[in-house]
Tab-separated table of C-alpha atoms and ligand atoms in Angstrom:
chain	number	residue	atom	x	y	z
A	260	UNK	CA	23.281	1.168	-13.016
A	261	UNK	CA	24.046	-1.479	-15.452
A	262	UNK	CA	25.101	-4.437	-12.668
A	263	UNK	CA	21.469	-3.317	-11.140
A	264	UNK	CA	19.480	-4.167	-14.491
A	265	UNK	CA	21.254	-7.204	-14.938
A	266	UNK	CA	20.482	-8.367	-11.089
A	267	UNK	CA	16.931	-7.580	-11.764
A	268	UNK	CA	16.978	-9.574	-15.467
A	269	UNK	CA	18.448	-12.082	-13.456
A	270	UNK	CA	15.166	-12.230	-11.178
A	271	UNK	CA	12.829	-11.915	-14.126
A	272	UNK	CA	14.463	-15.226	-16.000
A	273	UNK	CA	15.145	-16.956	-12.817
A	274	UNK	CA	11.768	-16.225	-10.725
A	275	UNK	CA	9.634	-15.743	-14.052
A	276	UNK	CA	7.146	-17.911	-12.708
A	277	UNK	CA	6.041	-15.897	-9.909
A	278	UNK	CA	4.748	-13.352	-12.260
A	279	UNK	CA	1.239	-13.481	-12.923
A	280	UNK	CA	-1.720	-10.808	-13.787
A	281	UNK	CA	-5.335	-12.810	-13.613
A	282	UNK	CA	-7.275	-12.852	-16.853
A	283	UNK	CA	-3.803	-11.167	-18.849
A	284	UNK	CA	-5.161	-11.407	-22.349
A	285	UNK	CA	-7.852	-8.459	-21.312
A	286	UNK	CA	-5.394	-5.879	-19.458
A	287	UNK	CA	-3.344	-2.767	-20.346
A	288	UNK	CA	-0.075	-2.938	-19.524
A	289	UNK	CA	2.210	0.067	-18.980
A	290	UNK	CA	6.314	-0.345	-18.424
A	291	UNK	CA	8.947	2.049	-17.158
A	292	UNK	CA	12.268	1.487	-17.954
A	293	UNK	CA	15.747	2.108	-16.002
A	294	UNK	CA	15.681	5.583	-18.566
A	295	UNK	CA	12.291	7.105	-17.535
A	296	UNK	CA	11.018	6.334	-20.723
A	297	UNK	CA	7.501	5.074	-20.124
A	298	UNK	CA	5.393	2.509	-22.532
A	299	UNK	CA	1.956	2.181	-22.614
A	300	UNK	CA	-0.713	0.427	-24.714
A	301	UNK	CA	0.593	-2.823	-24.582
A	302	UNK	CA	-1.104	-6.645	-24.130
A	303	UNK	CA	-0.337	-9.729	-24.293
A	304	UNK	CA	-2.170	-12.769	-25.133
A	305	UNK	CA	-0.423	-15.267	-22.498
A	306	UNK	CA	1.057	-15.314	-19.357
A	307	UNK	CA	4.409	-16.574	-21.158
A	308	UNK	CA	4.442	-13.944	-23.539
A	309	UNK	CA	4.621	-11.325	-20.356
A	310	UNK	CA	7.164	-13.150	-18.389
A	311	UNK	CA	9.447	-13.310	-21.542
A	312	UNK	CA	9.078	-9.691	-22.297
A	313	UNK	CA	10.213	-8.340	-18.581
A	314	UNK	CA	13.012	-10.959	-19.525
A	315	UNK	CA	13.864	-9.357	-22.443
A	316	UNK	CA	13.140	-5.705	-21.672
A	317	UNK	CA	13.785	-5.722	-17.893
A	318	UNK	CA	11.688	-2.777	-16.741
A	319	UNK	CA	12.298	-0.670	-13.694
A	320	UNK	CA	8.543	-0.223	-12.938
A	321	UNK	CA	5.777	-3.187	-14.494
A	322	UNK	CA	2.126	-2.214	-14.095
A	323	UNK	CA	-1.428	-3.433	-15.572
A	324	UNK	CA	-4.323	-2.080	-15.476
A	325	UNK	CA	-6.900	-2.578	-12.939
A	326	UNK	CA	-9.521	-2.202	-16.219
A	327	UNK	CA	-10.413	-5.276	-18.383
A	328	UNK	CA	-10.850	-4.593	-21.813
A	329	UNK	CA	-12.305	-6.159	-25.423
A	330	UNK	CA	-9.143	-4.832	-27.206
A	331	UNK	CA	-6.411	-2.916	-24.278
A	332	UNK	CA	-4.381	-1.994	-26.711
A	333	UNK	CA	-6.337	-0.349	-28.569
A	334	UNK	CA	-7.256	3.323	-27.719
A	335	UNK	CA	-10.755	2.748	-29.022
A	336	UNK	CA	-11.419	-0.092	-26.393
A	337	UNK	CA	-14.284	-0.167	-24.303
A	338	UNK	CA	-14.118	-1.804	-20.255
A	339	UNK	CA	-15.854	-4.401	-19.375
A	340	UNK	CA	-15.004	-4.061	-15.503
A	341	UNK	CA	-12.511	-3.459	-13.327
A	342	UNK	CA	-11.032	-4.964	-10.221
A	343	UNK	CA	-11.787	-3.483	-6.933
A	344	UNK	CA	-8.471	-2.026	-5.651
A	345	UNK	CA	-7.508	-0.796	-1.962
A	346	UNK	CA	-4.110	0.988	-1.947
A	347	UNK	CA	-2.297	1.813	1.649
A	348	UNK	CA	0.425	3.581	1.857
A	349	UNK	CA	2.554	4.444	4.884
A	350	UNK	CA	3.633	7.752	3.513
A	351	UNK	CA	0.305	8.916	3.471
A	352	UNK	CA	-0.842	7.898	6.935
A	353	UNK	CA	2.005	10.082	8.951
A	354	UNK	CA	3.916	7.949	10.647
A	355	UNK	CA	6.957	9.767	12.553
A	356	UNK	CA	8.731	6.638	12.970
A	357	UNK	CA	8.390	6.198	9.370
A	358	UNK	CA	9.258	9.135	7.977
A	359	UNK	CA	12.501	9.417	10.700
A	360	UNK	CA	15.066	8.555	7.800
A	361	UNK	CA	13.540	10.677	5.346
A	362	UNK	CA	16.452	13.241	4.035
A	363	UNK	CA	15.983	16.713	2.590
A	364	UNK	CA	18.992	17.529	0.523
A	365	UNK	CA	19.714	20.716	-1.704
A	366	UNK	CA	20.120	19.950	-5.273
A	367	UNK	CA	22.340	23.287	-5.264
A	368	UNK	CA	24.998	22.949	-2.861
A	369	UNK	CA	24.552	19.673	-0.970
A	370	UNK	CA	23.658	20.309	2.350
A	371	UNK	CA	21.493	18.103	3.614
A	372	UNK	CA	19.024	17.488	6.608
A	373	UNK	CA	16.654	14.827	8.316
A	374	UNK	CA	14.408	17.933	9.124
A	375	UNK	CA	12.568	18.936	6.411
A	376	UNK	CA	13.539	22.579	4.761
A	377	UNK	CA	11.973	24.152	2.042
A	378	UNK	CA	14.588	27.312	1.197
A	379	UNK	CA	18.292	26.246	2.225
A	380	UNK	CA	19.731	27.785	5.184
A	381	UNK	CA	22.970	27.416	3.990
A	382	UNK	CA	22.602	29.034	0.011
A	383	UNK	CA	18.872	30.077	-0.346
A	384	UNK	CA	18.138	27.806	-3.120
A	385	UNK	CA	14.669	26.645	-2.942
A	386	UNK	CA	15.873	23.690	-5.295
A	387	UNK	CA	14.889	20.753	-2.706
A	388	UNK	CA	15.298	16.770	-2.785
A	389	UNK	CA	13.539	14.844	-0.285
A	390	UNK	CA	14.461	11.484	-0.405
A	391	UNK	CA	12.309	9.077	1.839
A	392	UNK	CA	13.382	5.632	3.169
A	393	UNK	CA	12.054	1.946	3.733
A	394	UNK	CA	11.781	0.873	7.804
A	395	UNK	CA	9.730	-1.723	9.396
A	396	UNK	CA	7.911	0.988	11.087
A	397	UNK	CA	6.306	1.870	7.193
A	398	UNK	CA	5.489	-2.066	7.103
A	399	UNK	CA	3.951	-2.232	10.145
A	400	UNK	CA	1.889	0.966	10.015
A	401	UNK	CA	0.767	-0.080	6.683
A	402	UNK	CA	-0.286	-3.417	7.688
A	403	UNK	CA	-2.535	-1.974	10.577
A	404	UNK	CA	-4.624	-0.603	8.064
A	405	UNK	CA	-4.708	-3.439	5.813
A	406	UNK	CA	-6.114	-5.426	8.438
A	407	UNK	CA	-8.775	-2.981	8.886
A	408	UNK	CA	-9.687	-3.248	5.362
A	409	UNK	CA	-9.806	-7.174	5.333
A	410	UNK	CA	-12.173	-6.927	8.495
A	411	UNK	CA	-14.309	-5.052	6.357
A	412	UNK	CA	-13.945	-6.888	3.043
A	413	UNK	CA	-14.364	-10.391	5.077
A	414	UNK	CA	-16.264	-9.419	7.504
A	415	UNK	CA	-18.938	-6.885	6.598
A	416	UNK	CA	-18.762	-7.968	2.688
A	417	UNK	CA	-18.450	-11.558	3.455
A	418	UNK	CA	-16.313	-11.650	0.029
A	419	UNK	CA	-14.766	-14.772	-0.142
A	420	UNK	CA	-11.110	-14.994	0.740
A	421	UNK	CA	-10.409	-17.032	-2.448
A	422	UNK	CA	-11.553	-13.715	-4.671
A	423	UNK	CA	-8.721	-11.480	-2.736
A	424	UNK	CA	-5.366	-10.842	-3.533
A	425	UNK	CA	-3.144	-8.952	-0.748
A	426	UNK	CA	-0.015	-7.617	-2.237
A	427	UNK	CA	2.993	-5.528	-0.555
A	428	UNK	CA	3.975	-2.664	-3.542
A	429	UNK	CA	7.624	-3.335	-2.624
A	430	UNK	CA	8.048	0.001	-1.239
A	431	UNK	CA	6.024	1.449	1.321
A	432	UNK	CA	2.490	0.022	0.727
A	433	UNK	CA	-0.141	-2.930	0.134
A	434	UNK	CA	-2.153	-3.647	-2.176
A	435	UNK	CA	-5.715	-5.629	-1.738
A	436	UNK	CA	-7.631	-6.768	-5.155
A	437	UNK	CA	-10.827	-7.662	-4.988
A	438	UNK	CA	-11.922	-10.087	-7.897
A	439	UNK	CA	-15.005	-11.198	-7.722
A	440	UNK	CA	-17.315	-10.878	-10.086
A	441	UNK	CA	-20.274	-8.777	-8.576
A	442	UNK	CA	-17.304	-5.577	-7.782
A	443	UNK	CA	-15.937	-5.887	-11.263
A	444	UNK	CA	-18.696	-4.968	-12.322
A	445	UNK	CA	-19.228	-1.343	-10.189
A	446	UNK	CA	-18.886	1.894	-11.233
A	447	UNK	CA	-17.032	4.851	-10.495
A	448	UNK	CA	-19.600	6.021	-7.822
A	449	UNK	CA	-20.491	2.618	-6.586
A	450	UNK	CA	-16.991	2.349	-5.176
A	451	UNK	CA	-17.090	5.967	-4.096
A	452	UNK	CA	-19.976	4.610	-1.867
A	453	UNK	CA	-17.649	1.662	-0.773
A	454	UNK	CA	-15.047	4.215	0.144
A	455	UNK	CA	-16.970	6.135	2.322
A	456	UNK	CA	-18.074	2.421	3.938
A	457	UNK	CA	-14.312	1.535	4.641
A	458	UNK	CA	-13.473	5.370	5.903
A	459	UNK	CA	-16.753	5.351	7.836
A	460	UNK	CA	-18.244	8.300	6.865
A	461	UNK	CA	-21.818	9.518	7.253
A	462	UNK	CA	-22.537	7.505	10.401
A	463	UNK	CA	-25.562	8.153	12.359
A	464	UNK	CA	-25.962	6.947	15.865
A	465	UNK	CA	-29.154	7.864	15.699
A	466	UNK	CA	-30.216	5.784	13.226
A	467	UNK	CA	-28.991	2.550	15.000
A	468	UNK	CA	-30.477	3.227	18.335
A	469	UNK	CA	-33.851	3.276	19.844
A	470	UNK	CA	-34.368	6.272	22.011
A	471	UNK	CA	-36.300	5.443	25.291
A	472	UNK	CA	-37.045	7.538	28.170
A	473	UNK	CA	-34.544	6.097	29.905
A	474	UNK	CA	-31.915	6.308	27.634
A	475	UNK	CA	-30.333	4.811	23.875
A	476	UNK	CA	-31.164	0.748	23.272
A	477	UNK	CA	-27.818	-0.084	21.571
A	478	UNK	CA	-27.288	-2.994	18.956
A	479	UNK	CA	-24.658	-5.975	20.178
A	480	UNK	CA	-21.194	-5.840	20.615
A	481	UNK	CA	-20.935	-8.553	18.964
A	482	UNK	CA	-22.615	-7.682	15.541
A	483	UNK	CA	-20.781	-7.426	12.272
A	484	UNK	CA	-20.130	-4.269	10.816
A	485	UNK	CA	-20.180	-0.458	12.224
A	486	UNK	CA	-23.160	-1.363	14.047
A	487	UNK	CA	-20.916	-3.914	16.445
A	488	UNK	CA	-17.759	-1.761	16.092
A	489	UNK	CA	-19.758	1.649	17.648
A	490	UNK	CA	-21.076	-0.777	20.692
A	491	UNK	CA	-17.861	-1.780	21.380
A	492	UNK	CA	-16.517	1.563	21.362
A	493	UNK	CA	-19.381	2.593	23.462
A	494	UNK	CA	-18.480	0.015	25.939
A	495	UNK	CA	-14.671	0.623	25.647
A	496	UNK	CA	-15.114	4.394	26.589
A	497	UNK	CA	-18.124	4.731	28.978
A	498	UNK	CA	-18.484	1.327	30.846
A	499	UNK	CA	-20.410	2.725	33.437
A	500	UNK	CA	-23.392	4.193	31.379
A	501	UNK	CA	-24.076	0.920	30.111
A	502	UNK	CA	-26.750	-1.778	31.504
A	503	UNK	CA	-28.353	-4.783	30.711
A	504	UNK	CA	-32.047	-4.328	30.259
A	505	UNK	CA	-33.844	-7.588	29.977
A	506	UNK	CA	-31.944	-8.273	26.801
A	507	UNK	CA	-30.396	-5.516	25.433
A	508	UNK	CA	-28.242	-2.871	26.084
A	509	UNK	CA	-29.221	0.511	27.575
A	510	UNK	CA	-26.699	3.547	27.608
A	511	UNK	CA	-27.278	6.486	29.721
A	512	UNK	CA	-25.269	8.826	27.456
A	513	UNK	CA	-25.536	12.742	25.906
A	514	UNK	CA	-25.201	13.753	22.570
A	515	UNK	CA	-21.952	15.497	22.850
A	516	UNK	CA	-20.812	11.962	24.611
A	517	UNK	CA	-21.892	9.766	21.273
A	518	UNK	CA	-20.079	12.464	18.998
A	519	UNK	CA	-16.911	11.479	21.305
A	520	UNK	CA	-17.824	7.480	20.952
A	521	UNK	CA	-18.401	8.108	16.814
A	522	UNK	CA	-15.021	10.198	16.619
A	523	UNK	CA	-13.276	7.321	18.166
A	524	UNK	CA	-14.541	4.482	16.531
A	525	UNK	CA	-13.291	5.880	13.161
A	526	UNK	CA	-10.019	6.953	14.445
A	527	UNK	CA	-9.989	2.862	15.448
A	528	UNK	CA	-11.612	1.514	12.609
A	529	UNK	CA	-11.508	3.694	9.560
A	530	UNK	CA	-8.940	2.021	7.295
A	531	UNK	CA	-6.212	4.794	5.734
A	532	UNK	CA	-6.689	4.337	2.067
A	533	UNK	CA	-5.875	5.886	-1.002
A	534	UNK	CA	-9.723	7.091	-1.491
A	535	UNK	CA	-8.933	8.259	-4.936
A	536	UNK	CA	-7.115	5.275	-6.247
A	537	UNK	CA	-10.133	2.655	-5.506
A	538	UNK	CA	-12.400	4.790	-7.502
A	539	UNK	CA	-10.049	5.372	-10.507
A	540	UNK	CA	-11.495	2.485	-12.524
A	541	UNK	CA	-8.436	3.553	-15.341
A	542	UNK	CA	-5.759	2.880	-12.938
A	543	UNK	CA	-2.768	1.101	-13.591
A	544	UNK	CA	-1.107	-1.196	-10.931
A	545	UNK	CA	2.029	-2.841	-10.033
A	546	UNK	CA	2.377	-6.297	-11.687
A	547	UNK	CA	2.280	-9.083	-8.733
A	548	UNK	CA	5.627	-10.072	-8.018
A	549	UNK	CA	7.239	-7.974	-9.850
A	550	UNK	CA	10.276	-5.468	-8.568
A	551	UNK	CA	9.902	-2.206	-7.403
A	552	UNK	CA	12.107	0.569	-9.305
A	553	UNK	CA	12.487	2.415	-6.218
A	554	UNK	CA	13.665	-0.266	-4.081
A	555	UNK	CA	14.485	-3.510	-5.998
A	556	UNK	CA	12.288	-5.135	-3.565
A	557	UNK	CA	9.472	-8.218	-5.306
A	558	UNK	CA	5.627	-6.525	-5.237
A	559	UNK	CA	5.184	-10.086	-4.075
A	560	UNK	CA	1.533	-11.539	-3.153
A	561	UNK	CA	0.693	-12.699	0.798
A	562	UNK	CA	-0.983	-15.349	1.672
A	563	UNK	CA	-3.815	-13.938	3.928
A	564	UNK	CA	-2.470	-15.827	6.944
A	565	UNK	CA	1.037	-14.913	6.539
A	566	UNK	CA	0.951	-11.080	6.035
A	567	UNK	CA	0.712	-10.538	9.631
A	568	UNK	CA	4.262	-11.780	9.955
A	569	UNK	CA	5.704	-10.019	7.017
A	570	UNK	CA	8.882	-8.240	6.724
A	571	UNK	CA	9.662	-6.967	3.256
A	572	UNK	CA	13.704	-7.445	3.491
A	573	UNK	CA	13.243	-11.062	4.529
A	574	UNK	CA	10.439	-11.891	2.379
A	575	UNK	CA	10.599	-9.808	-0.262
A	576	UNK	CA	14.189	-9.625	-1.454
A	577	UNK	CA	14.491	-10.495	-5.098
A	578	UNK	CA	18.073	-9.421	-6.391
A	579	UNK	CA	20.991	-11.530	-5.359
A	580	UNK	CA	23.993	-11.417	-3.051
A	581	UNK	CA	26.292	-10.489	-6.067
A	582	UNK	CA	28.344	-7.849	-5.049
A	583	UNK	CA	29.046	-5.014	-6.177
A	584	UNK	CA	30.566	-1.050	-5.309
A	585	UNK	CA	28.708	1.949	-4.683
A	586	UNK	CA	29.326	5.455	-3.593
A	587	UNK	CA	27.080	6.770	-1.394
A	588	UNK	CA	25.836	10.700	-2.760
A	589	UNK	CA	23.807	11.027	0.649
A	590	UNK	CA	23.246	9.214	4.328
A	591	UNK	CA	22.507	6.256	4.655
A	592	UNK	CA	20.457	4.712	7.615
A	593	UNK	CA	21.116	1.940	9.061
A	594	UNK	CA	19.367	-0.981	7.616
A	595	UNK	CA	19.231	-5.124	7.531
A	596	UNK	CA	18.710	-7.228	5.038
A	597	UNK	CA	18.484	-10.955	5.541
A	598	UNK	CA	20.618	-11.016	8.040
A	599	UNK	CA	23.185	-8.835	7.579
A	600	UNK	CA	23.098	-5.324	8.982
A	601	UNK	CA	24.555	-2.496	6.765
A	602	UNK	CA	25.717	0.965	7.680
A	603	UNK	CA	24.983	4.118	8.398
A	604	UNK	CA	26.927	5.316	5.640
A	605	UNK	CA	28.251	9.019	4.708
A	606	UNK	CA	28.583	10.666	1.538
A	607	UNK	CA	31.840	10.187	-0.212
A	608	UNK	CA	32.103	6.822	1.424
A	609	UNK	CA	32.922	3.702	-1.468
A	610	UNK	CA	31.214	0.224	-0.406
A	611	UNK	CA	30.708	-3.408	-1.621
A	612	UNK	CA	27.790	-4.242	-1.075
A	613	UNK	CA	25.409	-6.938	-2.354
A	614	UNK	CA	23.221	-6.326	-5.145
A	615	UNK	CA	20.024	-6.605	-3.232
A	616	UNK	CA	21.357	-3.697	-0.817
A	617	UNK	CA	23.283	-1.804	-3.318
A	618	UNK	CA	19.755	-1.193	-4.921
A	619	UNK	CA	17.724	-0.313	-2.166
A	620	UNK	CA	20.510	2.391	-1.840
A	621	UNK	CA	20.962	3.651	-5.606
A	622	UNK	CA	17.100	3.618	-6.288
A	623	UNK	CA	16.796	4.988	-3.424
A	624	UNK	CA	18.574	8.381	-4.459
A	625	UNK	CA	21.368	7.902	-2.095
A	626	UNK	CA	24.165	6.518	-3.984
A	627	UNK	CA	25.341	5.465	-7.452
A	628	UNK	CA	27.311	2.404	-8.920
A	629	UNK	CA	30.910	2.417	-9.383
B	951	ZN	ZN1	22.089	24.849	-0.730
């Protein structure tokens, strides 16, 4: 493990720059190291005086909190807001293709499998790894639903993109901050209520439409918001019960037939969000730009019109191309980074690799060093 901290020291001293946490002097911030052992309670009074301590003490896992405080290292603090946080992650939104390399492996006698077991066939121990995987197919499912979410922030909040911060996790995830002052300020069941916005729960055709004898006046297509997204999926599903009267929209539809248009417009539009962590004002966060303990991959921020495009092993690949040898303890999938394309690989097998792929591999679970 040892060439693995010093690759990521190396990208702490050499890329300390690109570490940042806005308004530092009023967070929490919690570290991990490469042992487990976890640190909490901790601030720091400058920007400099963070990047040379994940010099110096080279965590596996760096994380503030999303809370700002009077005193955050003190236990007898009190918050004076928090930012709003959106966290996606692909291995919550069930994504075969994502979870295809995911390996189940018995911690008893080895055997391993890509289908998921919970008692092994082969010695009945119920003592059960699973050890997931990075693919593009995590990125881009995740991204999907970080789009939704910036339609809603930008579009139906009309928060200002300057007071957003889009982050990848550097595993399998995003992150989106909001900053701006008016959601700092909201509580716990403020941003329950913005949860249910985003999911879009609690949405009542009937409240949008004007019943006539001749059928439901619906708003336009074009609108902002839910009101715009259920005409379009009005449109999109029954185009012939729609017509132009004078100038506005008449649909000829049933009840049972705007259930089915509701149902579909938040399978289409409800962003896939981790409901619990946007209203956990105490959360901590990953630090942007820094690595990922489970990959070795940079948490690193996206421009707004670049994360479209983004592929974490060409973007976000931190450690260098040092190389160095690992054994791999279980399969390996076929990945690229850059541009090189590395295995599949089989237990027992002894590479060199370079330290940027070594990692993904030994944090990972899949191999060790040496
Ligand atoms: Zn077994």
């Amino acid at each position: 493990m040892i060439s693995i901290i010093r690759a990521f020291q190396r990208y702490y001293v050499e890329r300390s720059k690109a570490i940042f946490a806005p308004q530092v002097e009023r967070r929490e911030f919690m570290f991990m190291d490469f042992d487990d052992n976890v640190r909490r309670y901790i601030s720091f009074e400058s920007l400099e005086e963070l990047r040379a301590y994940l010099m110096r003490m080279v965590p596996k896992h760096a994380y503030y909190s999303v809370g700002l405080y009077d005193n955050p290292s003190s236990r007898s603090r009190s918050m004076e807001g928090a930012e709003l946080l959106f966290d996606i992650d692909s291995t919550d939104l069930g994504c075969d293709l994502c979870d295809r390399d995911d390996l189940y492996a018995c911690r008893s006698c080895g055997h391993e499998s890509m289908r998921e077991f919970s008692i092994c066939p082969r010695c009945g121990s119920s003592k059960i790894l699973r050890l997931d995987w990075l693919n593009e197919h995590c990125i881009e499912a995740a991204l999907r639903e970080v789009k939704k979410v910036l339609d809603i922030l930008l579009g139906d909040f009309s928060i200002d993109e300057r007071d957003l911060l889009v982050s990848y996790t550097g595993n399998r995830g995003f992150h989106i901050r909001v900053l701006a002052g008016g959601f700092i300020k909201l509580g716990k069941r403020e941003r329950m209520e913005i949860v249910d916005y985003v999911r879009g729960r609690y949405f009542s055709p009937e409240r949008i439409m004007k019943k006539t004898e001749e059928g439901y006046i619906i708003p336009d297509p074009s609108e902002a918001g839910w009101r715009g997204r259920f005409s379009r999926t009005l449109l999109s599903l029954f185009p012939d019960k729609v017509l132009k009267k004078e100038k506005e929209l008449l649909a000829k539809i049933s009840r049972k037939e705007l259930r089915d248009v509701v149902n579909e417009m938040v399978e289409r539009y409800s962003a896939g969000i981790d409901e619990a962590v946007t209203f956990d004002i105490k959360r901590l966060t990953r630090i942007p730009n820094s690595l990922h303990g489970k990959t070795g991959l940079r948490a690193m921020t996206l421009p707004l019109a670049e994360f479209e495009d983004f592929n974490p092993f060409i973007n976000a690949v931190g450690l260098s191309e040092d190389p160095v040898t690992v054994r791999i303890e279980h399969r390996v999938p076929e990945f690229r980074i850059l541009d090189r394309n590395y295995g599949p690989f089989n237990p027992g097998e002894v590479v060199e690799l370079p330290v940027h792929a070594a990692a993904l591999i030994v944090l990972k679970g899949r191999g060790s060093i040496g």
